[in-house]
Short mmCIF file of C-alpha atoms in Angstrom, two decimals:
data_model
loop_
_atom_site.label_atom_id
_atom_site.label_comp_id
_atom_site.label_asym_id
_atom_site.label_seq_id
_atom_site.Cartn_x
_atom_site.Cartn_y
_atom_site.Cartn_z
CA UNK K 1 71.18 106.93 111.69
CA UNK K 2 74.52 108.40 111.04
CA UNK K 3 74.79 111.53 108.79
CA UNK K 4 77.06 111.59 105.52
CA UNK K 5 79.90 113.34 104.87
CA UNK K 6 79.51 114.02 101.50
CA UNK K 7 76.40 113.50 99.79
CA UNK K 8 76.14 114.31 96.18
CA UNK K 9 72.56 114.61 94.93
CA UNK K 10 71.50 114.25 90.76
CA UNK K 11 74.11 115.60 89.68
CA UNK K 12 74.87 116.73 86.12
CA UNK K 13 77.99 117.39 83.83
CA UNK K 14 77.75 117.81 80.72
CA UNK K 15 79.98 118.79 77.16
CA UNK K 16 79.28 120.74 74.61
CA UNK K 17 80.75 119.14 71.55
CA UNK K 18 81.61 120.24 68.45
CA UNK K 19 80.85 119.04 65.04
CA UNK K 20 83.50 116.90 63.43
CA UNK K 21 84.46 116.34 59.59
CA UNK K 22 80.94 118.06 58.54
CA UNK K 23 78.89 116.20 61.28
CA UNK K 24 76.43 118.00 63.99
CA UNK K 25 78.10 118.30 67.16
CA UNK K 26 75.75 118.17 70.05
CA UNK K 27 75.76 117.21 74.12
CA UNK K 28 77.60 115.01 75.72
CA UNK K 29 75.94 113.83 78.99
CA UNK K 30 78.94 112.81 80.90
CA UNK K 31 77.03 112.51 84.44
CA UNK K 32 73.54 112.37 84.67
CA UNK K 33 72.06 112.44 87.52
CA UNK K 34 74.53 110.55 89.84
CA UNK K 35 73.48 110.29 93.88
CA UNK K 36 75.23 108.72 96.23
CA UNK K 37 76.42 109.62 99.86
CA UNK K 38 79.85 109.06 101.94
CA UNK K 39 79.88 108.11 105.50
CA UNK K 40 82.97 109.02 108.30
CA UNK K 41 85.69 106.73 108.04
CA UNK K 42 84.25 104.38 104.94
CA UNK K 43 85.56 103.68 101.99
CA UNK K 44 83.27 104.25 98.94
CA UNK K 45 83.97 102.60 95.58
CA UNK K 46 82.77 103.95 92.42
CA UNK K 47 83.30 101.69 89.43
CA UNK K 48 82.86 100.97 85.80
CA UNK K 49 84.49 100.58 82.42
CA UNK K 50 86.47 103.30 80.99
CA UNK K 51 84.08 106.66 79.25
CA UNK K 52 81.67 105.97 82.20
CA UNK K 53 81.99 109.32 84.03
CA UNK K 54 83.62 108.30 87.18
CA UNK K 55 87.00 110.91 86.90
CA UNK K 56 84.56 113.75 85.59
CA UNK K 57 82.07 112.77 88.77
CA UNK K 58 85.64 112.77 90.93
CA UNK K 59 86.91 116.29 89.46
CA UNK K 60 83.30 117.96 89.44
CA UNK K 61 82.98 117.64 93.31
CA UNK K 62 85.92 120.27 93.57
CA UNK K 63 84.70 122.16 90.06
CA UNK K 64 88.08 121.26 89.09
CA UNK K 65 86.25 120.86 85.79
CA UNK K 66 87.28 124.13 83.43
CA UNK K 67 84.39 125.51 82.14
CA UNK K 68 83.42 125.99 79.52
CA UNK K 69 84.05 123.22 77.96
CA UNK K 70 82.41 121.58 81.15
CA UNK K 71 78.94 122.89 82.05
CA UNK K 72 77.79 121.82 85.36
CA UNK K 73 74.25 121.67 84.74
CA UNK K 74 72.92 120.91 87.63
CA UNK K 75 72.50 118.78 91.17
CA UNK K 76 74.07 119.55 94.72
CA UNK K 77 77.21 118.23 96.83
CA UNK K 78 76.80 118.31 100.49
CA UNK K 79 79.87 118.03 102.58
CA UNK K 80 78.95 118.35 106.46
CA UNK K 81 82.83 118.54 108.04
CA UNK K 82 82.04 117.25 111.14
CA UNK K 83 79.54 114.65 109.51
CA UNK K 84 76.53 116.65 110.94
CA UNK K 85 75.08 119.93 110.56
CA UNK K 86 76.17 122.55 109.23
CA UNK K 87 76.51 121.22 105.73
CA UNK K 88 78.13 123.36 102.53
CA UNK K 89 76.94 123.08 98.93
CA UNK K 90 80.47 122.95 97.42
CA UNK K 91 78.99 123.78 94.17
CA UNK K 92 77.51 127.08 96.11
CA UNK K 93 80.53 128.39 97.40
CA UNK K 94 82.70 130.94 95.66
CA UNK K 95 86.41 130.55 94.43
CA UNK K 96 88.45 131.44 97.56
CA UNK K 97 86.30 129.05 100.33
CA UNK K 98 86.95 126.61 97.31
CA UNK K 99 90.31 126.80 97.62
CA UNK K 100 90.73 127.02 101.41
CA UNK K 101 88.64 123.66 101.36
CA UNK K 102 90.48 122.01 98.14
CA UNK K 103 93.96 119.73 100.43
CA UNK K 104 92.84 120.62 103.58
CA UNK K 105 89.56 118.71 104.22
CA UNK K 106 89.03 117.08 101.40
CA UNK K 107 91.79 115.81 98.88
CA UNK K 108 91.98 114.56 95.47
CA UNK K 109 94.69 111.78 94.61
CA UNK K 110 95.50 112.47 91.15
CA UNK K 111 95.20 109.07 88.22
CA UNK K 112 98.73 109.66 86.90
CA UNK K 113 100.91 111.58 89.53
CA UNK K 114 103.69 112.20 86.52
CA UNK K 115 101.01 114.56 84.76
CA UNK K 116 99.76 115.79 88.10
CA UNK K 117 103.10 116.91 89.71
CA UNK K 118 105.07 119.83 88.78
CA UNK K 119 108.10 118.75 86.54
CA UNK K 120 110.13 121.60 87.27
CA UNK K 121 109.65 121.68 91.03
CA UNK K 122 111.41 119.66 93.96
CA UNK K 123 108.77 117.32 95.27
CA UNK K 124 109.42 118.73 99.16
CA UNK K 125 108.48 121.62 98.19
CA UNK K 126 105.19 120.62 96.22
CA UNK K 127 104.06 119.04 99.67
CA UNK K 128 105.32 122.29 101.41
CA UNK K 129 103.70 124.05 99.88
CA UNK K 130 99.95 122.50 100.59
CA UNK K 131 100.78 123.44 103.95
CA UNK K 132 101.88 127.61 103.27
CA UNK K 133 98.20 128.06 101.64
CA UNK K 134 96.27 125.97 104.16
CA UNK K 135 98.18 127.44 107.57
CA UNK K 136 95.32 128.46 109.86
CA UNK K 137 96.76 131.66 111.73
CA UNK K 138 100.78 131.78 112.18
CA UNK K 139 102.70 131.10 109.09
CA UNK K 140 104.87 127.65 109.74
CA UNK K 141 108.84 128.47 109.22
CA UNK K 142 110.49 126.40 106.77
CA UNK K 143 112.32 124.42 109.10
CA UNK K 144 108.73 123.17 110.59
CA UNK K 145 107.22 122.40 106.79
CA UNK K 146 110.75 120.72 106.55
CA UNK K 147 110.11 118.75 109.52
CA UNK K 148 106.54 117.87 108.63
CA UNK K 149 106.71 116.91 105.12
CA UNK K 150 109.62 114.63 105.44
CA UNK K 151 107.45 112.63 108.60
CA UNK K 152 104.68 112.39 105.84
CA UNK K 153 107.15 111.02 103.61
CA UNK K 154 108.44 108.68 106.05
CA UNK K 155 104.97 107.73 106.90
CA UNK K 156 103.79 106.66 103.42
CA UNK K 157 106.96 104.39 103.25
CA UNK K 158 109.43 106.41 101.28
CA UNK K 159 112.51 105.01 102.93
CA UNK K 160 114.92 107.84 102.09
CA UNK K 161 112.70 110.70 102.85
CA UNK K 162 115.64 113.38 102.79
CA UNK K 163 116.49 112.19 98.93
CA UNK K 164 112.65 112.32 97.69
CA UNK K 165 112.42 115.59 99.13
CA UNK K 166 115.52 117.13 97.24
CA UNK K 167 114.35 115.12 94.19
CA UNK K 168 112.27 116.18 90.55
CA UNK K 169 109.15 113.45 89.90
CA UNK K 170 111.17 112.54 86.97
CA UNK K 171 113.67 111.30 89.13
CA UNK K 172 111.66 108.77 91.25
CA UNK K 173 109.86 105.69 90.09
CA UNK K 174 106.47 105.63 89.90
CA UNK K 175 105.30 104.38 93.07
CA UNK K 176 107.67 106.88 94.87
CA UNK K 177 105.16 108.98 92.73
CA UNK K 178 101.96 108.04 93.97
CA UNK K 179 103.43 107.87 97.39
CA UNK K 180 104.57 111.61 97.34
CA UNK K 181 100.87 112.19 96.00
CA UNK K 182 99.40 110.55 98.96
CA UNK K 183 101.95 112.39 101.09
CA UNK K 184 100.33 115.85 99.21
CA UNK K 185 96.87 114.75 99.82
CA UNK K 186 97.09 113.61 103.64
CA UNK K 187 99.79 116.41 104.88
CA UNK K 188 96.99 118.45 106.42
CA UNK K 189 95.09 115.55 107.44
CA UNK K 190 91.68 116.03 105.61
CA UNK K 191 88.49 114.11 106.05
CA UNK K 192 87.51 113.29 102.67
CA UNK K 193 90.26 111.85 99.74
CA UNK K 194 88.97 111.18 96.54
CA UNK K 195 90.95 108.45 95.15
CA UNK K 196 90.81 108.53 91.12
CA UNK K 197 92.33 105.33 89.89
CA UNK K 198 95.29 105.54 91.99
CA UNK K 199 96.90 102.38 90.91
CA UNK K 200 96.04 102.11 87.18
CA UNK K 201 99.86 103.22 86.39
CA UNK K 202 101.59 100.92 88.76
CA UNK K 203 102.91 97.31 88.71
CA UNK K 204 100.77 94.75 90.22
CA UNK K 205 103.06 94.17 93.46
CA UNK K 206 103.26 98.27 93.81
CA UNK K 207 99.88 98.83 93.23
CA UNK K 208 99.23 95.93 96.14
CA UNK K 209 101.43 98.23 98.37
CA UNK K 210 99.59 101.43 97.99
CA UNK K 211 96.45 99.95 98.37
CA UNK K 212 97.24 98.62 101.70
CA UNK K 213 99.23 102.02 102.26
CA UNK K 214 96.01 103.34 101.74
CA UNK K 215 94.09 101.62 104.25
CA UNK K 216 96.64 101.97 106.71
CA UNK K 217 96.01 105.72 106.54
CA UNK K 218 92.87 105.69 106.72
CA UNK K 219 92.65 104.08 109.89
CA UNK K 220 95.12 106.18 111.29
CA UNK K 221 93.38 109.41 110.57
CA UNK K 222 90.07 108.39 110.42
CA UNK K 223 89.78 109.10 106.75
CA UNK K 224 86.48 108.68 104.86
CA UNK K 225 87.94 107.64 100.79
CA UNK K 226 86.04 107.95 97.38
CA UNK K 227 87.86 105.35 95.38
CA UNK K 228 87.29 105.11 91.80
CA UNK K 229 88.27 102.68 90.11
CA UNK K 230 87.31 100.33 87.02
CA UNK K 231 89.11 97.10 89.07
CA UNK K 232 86.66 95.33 90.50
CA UNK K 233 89.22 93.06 92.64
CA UNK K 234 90.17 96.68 94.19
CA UNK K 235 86.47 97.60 95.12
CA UNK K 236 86.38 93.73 96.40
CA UNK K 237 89.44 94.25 99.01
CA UNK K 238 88.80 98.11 100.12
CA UNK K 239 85.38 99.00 99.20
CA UNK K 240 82.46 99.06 101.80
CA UNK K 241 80.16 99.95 99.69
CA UNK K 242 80.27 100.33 95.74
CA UNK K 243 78.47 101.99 92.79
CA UNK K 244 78.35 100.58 89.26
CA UNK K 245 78.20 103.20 86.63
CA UNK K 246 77.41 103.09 83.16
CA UNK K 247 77.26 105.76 80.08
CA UNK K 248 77.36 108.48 82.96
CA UNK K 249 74.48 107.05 85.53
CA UNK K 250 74.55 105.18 88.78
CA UNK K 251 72.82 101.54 87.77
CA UNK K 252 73.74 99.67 90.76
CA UNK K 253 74.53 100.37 94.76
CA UNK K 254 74.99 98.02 97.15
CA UNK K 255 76.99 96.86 100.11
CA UNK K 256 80.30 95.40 98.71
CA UNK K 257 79.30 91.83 99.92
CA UNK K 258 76.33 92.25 98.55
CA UNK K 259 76.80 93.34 95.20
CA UNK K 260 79.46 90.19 94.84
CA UNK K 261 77.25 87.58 96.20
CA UNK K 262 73.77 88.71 94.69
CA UNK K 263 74.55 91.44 91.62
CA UNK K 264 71.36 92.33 90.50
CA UNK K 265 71.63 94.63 87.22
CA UNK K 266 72.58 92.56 83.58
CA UNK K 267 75.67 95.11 83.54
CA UNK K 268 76.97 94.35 86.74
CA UNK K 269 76.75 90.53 86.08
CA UNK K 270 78.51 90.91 83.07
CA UNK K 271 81.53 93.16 84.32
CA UNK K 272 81.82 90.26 86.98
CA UNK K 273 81.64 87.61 84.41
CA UNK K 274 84.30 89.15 82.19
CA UNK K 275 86.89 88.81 85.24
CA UNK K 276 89.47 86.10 84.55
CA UNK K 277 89.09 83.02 87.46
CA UNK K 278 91.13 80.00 87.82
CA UNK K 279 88.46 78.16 88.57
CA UNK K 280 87.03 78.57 85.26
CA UNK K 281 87.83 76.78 82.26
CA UNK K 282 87.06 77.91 78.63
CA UNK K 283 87.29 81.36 76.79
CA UNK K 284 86.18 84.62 79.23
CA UNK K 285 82.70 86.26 78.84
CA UNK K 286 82.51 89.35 77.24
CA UNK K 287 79.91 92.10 77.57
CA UNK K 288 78.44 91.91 73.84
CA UNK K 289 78.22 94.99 71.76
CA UNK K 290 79.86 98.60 71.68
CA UNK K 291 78.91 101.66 74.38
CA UNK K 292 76.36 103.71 72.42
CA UNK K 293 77.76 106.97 71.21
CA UNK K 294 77.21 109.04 73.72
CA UNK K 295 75.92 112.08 71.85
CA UNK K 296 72.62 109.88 70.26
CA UNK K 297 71.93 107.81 73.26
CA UNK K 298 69.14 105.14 73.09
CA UNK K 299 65.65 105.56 74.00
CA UNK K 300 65.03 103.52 77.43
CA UNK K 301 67.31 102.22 79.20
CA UNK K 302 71.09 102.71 77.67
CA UNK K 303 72.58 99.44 78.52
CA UNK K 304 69.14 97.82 76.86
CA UNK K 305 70.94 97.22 73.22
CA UNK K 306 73.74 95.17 74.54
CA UNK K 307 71.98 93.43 77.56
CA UNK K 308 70.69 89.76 76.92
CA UNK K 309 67.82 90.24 79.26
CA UNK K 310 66.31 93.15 77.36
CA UNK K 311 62.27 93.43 77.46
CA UNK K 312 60.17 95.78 75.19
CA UNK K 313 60.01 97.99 78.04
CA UNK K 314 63.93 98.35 78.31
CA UNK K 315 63.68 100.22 74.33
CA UNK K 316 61.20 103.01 75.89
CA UNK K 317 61.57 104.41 79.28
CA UNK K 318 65.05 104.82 81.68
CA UNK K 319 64.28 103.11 84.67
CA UNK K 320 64.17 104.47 88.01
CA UNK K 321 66.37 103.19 90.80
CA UNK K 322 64.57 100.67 92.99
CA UNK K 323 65.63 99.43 96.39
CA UNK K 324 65.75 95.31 96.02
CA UNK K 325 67.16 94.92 99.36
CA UNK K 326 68.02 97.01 102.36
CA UNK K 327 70.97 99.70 100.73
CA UNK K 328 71.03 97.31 97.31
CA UNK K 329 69.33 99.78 94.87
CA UNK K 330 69.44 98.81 91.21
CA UNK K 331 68.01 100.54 87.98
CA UNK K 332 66.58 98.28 85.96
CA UNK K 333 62.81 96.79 84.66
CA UNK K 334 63.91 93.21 85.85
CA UNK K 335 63.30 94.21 89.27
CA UNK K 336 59.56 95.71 88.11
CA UNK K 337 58.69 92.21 87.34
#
């Protein structure tokens, strides 16, 4: 059987959160007990609606997360570089084998690349610069980054490399900004990216572009991707295999075919029922009620007061994930019965 990249085991991030206006503050659960493993060269989708805890999952496997206010309270990530033994526990390792790991072997495309970028620094040498910190024993001249970062720009279809490189992010549109991200992320050809809604600010045609930019890459270097993502027509077209979360826990995982043709949990059904079809007449589903509030979270299972399924049992105890078919795993009492 072949051996994960990555595999992230119960993990936890949580908030503390203050009081507001006189009320109690208290803490906010944002991932709670999330699992899920990445193989060589696959693409892993992680969806659900916005507030689920897929960016702070994303940012958390890097402790990108400043804390406090983030408290990472507890759970392991396993990266094994060549996909074998011997593995790391990122969250083990101190601050500089953090950062000599951080763009070189694995890489985090930003959600908005305008907030992400530097404002007040040329975009040649932003990329350039990924390669100064990660250069294994002689220093590259800056002719050679030169050289380099304009074939990466070339490569993720900038068509005037020279003028992106001499340009300010301000001064490109936005998917010339995504693409000089993805140039950032790939330059020193890592084996994990961590995609983090990398379309969400982009025209539909653009964002149809990247995405196949994307898998072009990641043939060509062989790269395994963490896509998250809250479009479930993305996870259908890229994804191998996906995880649904919901109110910061893993509810769903399953082959991508799978989870399409036979979704299991009431919240997966209804995220897929809420997608707009033309060959569907009448008004579009909606998922009935409001996310709990995250701070006083139901007793049982939290998607049990909007779900239209819902047993006694649901109101009492969280289920436990339960493997309905072979790598379809699904939390919820339905699949008790």
């Amino acid at each position: 059987m072949e051996t994960a990249l990555l595999e992230v085991k119960n993990l936890a991030v949580h908030f503390q959160t203050p009081g507001s206006s006189g009320g109690p503050g208290g803490v906010n659960k944002a991932v709670d007990g999330v699992s899920f493993q990445v193989f060589p060269g696959e693409t892993f989708g992680l969806v659900g609606e916005s507030g689920c805890g897929k960016s702070v999952t994303a940012l958390s496997l890097l402790k990108l997360l400043p804390t406090p206010p983030a408290i990472l309270a507890g759970g392991e990530v396993i990266y094994r570089p060549e996909g074998r033994r011997p593995e790391k526990d990122l969250w083990q390792l101190d601050h500089e084998d953090l950062i000599k790991l951080r763009g070189k072997e694995i890489s985090l495309i930003f959600q908005e690349p305008m907030t992400s970028l530097n404002p007040v620094m040329k975009i040649g040498r932003q990329i350039g610069e990924v390669l100064r910190i990660h250069s294994a024993e002689k220093a590259p001249t800056p002719e050679e980054i030169r050289r380099e970062v304009l074939a990466m720009l070339d490569r993720v279809g900038i068509h005037h490399p020279e003028r992106a490189y001499e340009a300010y992010p301000h001064e490109l549109s936005g998917g010339m900004r995504q693409r000089a991200m993805i140039a950032m992320a790939l330059i020193c050809q890592p084996k994990l990216v961590i995609a983090d809604e990398p379309t969400t600010a982009l025209d539909v045609t653009i964002q149809a572009q990247i995405l196949e930019l994307l898998k072009e890459l990641q043939i060509s270097y062989h790269l395994s991707l963490l896509l998250i993502t809250h479009n479930l027509g993305i996870i259908a077209e890229t994804a191998h295999r996906v995880a649904v979360m919901y109110m910061g826990r893993i509810v769903e995982l399953a082959p991508v075919k799978e989870l399409f043709h036979n979704p299991l949990h009431p919240y997966t059904l209804g995220l897929l029922s809420s997608i707009p079809r033309l060959d569907r007449e009448g008004e579009l589903k909606a998922i009935p009620g409001m996310v709990p509030n995250p701070l006083h979270l139901p007793a049982g299972c939290y998607f049990a007061p909007r779900c239209p399924r819902v047993m006694e049992v649901c109101h009492k105890e969280y289920p436990l994930p339960r493997e309905a078919a072979p790598g379809h795993t699904v939390a919820c009492w339905l699949q008790e019965k």
